[in-house]
C-alpha atoms as a PDB file:
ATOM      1  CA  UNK A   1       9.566 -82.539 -29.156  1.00  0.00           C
ATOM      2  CA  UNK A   2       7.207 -81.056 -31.502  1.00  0.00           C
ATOM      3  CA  UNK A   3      10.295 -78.718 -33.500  1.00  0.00           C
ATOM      4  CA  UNK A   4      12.042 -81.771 -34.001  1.00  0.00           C
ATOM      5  CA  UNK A   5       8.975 -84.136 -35.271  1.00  0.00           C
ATOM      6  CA  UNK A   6       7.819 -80.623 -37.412  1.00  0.00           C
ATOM      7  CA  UNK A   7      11.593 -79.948 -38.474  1.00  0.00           C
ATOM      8  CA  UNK A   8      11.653 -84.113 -39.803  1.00  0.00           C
ATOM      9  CA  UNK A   9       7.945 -84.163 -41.165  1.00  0.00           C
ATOM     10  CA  UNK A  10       8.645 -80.725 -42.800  1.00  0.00           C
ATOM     11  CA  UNK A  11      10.846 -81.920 -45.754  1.00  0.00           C
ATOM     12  CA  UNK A  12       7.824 -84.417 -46.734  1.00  0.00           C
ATOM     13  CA  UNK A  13       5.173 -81.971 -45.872  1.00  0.00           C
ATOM     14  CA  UNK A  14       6.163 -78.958 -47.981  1.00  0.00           C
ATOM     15  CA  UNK A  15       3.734 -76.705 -46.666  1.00  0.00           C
ATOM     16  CA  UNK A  16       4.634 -73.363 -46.174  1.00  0.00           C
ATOM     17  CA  UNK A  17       1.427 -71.801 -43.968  1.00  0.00           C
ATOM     18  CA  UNK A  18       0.183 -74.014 -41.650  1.00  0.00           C
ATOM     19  CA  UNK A  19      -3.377 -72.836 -41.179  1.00  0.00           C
ATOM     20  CA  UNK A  20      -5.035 -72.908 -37.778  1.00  0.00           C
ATOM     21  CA  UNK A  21      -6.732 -71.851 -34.375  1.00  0.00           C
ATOM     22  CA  UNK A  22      -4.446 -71.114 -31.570  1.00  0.00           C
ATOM     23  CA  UNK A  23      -5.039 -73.637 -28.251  1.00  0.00           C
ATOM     24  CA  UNK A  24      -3.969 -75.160 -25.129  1.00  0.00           C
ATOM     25  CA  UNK A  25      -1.991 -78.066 -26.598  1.00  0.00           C
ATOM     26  CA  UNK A  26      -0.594 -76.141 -29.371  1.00  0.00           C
ATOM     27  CA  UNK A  27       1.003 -73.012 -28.493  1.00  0.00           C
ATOM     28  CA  UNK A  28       4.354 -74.025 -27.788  1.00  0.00           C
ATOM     29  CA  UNK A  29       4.840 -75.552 -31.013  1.00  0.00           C
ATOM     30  CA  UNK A  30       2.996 -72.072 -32.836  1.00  0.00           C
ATOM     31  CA  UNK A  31       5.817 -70.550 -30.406  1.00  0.00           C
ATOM     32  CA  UNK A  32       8.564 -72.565 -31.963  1.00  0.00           C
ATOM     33  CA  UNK A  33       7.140 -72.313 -35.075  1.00  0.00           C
ATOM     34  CA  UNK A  34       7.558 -68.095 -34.843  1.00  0.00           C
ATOM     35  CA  UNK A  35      10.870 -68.129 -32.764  1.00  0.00           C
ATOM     36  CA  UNK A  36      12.755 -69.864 -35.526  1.00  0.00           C
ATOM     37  CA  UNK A  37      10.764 -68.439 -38.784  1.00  0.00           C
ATOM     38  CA  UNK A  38      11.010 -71.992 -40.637  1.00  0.00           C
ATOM     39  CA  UNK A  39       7.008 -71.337 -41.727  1.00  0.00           C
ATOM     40  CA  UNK A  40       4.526 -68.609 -41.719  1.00  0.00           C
ATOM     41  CA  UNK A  41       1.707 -69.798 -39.553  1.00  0.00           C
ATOM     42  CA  UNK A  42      -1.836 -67.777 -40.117  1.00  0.00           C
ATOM     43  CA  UNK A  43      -4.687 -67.994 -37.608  1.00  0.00           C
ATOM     44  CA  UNK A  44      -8.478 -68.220 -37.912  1.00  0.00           C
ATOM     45  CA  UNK A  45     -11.517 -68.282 -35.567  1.00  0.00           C
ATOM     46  CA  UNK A  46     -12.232 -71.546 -36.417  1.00  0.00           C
ATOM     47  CA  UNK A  47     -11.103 -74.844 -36.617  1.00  0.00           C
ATOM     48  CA  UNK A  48     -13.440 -75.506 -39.790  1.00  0.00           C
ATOM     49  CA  UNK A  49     -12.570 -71.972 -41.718  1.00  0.00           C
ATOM     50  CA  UNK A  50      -8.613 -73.328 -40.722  1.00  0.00           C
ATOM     51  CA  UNK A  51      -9.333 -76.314 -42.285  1.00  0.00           C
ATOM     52  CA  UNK A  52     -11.165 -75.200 -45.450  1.00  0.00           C
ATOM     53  CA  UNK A  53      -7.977 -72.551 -46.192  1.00  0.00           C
ATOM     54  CA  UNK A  54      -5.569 -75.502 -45.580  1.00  0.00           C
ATOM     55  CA  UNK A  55      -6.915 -77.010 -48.391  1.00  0.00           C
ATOM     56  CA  UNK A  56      -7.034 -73.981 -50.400  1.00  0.00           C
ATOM     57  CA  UNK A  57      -3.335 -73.910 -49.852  1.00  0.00           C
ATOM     58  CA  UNK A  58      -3.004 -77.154 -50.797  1.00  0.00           C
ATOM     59  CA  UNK A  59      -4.508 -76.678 -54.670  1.00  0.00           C
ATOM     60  CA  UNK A  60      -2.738 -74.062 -55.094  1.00  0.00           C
ATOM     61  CA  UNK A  61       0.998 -74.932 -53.844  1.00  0.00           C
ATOM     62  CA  UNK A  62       0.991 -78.507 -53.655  1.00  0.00           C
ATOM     63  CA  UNK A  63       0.357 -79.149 -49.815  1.00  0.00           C
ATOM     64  CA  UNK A  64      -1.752 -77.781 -47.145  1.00  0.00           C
ATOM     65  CA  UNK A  65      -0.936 -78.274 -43.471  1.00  0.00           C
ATOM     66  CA  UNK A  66      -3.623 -77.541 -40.443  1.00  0.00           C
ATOM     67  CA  UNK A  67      -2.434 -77.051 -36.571  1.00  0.00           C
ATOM     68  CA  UNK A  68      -5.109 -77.450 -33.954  1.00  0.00           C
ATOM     69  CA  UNK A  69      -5.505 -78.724 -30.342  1.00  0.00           C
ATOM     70  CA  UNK A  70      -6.391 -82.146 -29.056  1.00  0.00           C
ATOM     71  CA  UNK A  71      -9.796 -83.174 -29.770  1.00  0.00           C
ATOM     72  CA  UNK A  72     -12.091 -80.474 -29.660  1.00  0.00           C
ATOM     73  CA  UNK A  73      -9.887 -78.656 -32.353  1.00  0.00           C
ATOM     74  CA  UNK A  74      -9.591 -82.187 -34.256  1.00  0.00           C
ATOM     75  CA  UNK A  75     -12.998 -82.570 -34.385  1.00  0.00           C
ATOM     76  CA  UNK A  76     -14.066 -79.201 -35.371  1.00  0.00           C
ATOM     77  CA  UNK A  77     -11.736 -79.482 -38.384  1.00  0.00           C
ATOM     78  CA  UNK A  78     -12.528 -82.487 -38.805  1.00  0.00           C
ATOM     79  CA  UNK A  79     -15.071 -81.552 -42.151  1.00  0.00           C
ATOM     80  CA  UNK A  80     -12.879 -79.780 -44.051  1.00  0.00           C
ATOM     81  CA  UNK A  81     -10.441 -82.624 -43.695  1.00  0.00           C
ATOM     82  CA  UNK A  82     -12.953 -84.931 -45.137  1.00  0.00           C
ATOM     83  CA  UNK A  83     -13.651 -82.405 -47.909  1.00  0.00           C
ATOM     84  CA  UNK A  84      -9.722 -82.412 -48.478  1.00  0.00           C
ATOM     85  CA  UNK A  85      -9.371 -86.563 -48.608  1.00  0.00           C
ATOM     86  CA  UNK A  86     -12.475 -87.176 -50.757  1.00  0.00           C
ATOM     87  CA  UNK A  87     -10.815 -85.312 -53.594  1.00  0.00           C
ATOM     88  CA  UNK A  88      -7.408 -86.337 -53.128  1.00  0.00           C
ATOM     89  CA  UNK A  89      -5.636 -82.649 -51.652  1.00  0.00           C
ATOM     90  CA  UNK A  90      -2.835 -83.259 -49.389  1.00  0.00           C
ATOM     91  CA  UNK A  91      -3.156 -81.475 -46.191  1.00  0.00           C
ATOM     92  CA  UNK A  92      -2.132 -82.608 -43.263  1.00  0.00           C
ATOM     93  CA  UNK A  93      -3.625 -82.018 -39.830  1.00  0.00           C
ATOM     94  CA  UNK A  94      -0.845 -81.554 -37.011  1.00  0.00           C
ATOM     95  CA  UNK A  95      -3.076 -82.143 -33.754  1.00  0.00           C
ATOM     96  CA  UNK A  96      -1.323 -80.822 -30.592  1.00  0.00           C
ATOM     97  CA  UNK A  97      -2.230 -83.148 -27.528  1.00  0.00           C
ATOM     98  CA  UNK A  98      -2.094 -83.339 -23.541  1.00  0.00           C
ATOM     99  CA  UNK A  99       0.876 -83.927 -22.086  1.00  0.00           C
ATOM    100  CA  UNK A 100       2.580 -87.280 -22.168  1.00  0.00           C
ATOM    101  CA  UNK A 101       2.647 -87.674 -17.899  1.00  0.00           C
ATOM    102  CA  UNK A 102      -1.191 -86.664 -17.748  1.00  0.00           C
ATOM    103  CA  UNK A 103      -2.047 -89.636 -20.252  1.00  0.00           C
ATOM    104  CA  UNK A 104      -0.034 -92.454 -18.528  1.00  0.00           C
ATOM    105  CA  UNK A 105      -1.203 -91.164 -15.346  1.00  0.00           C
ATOM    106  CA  UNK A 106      -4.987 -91.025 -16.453  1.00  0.00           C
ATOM    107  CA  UNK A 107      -5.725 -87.405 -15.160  1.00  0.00           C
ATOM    108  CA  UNK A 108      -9.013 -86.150 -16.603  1.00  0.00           C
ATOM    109  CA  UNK A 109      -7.986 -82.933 -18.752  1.00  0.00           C
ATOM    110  CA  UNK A 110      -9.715 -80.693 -20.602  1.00  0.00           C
ATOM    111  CA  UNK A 111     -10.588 -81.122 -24.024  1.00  0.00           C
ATOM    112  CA  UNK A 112     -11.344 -84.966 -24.053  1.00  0.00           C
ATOM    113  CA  UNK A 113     -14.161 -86.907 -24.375  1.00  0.00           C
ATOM    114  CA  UNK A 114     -14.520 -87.295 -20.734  1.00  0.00           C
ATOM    115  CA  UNK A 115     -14.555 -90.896 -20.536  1.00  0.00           C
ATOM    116  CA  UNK A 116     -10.965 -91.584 -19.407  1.00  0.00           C
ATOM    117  CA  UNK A 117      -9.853 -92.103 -22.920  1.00  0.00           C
ATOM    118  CA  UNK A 118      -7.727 -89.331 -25.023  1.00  0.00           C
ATOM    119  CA  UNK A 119      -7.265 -90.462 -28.034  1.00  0.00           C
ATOM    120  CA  UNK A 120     -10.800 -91.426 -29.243  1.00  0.00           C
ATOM    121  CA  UNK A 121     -10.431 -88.968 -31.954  1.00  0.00           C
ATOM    122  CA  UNK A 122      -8.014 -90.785 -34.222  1.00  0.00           C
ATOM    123  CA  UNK A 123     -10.517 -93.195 -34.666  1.00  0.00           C
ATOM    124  CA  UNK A 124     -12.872 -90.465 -36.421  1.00  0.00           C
ATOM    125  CA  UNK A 125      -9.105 -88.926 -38.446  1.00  0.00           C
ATOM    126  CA  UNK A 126      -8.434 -92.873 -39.748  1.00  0.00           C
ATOM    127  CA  UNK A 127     -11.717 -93.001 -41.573  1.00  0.00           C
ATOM    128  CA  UNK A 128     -10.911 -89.969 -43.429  1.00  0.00           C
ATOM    129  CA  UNK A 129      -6.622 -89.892 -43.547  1.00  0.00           C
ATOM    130  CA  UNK A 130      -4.149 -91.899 -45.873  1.00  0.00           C
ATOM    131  CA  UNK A 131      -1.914 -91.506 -42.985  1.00  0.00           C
ATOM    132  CA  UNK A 132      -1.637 -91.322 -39.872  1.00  0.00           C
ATOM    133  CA  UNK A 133       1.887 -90.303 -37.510  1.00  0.00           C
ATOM    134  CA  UNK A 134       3.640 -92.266 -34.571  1.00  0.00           C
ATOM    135  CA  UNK A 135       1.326 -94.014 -32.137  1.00  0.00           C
END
């Protein structure tokens, strides 16, 4: 699912390195993302220096993209995001998640907010996005 919502996003996106932390609830897509060569992704030890070089990417070639793992990673990049929106640099922040059957079964999982919920996150993201993808 996440090569075909990357390979449709991708002609609106235009970013070329996503820029990110490798996790739990992203590494198939990072897998995808190296098996087929369609963009260069570059790691970093943090969610926050990932976000800050997103947004370099951006001024300088347009568009900045960002690739980290449910909540915890969302969070942690969650500054340089705000840094990015308050002056008006597109980057946009591809959050991987848990998986679908965990969510509608409620399972706790790692990397929540431990209170049954797993999607309290987007609520910090829609102060501080012009846009947000499917629900």
């Amino acid at each position: 699912m996440g090569r075909e919502l990357l390979a449709k996003a991708r002609p609106r996106v235009r970013a070329r390195t996503p820029q990110g932390v490798p996790g739990d609830f992203n590494l198939e897509l990072q897998q995808q993302l190296q098996d087929t060569g369609s963009l260069k992704w570059v790691g970093h030890c943090s969610e926050l220096n990932a976000s800050c070089a997103a947004d370099g990417c951006a001024r300088l070639n347009g568009m900045g993209a960002l690739l980290v793992t449910n909540v915890v990673g969302a969070l942690s990049s969650i500054n340089g995001v705000v840094g990015s929106y308050s002056e008006r640099v597109p980057v946009a922040c591809i959050c991987g998640s848990i998986p679908l059957k965990s969510i509608d079964r409620g399972l706790g999982m790692h990397h929540t907010m431990a209170d049954g919920t797993w999607d309290r996150f987007l609520g910090a993201y829609a102060q501080v996005t012009a846009a947000r993808g499917p629900d």
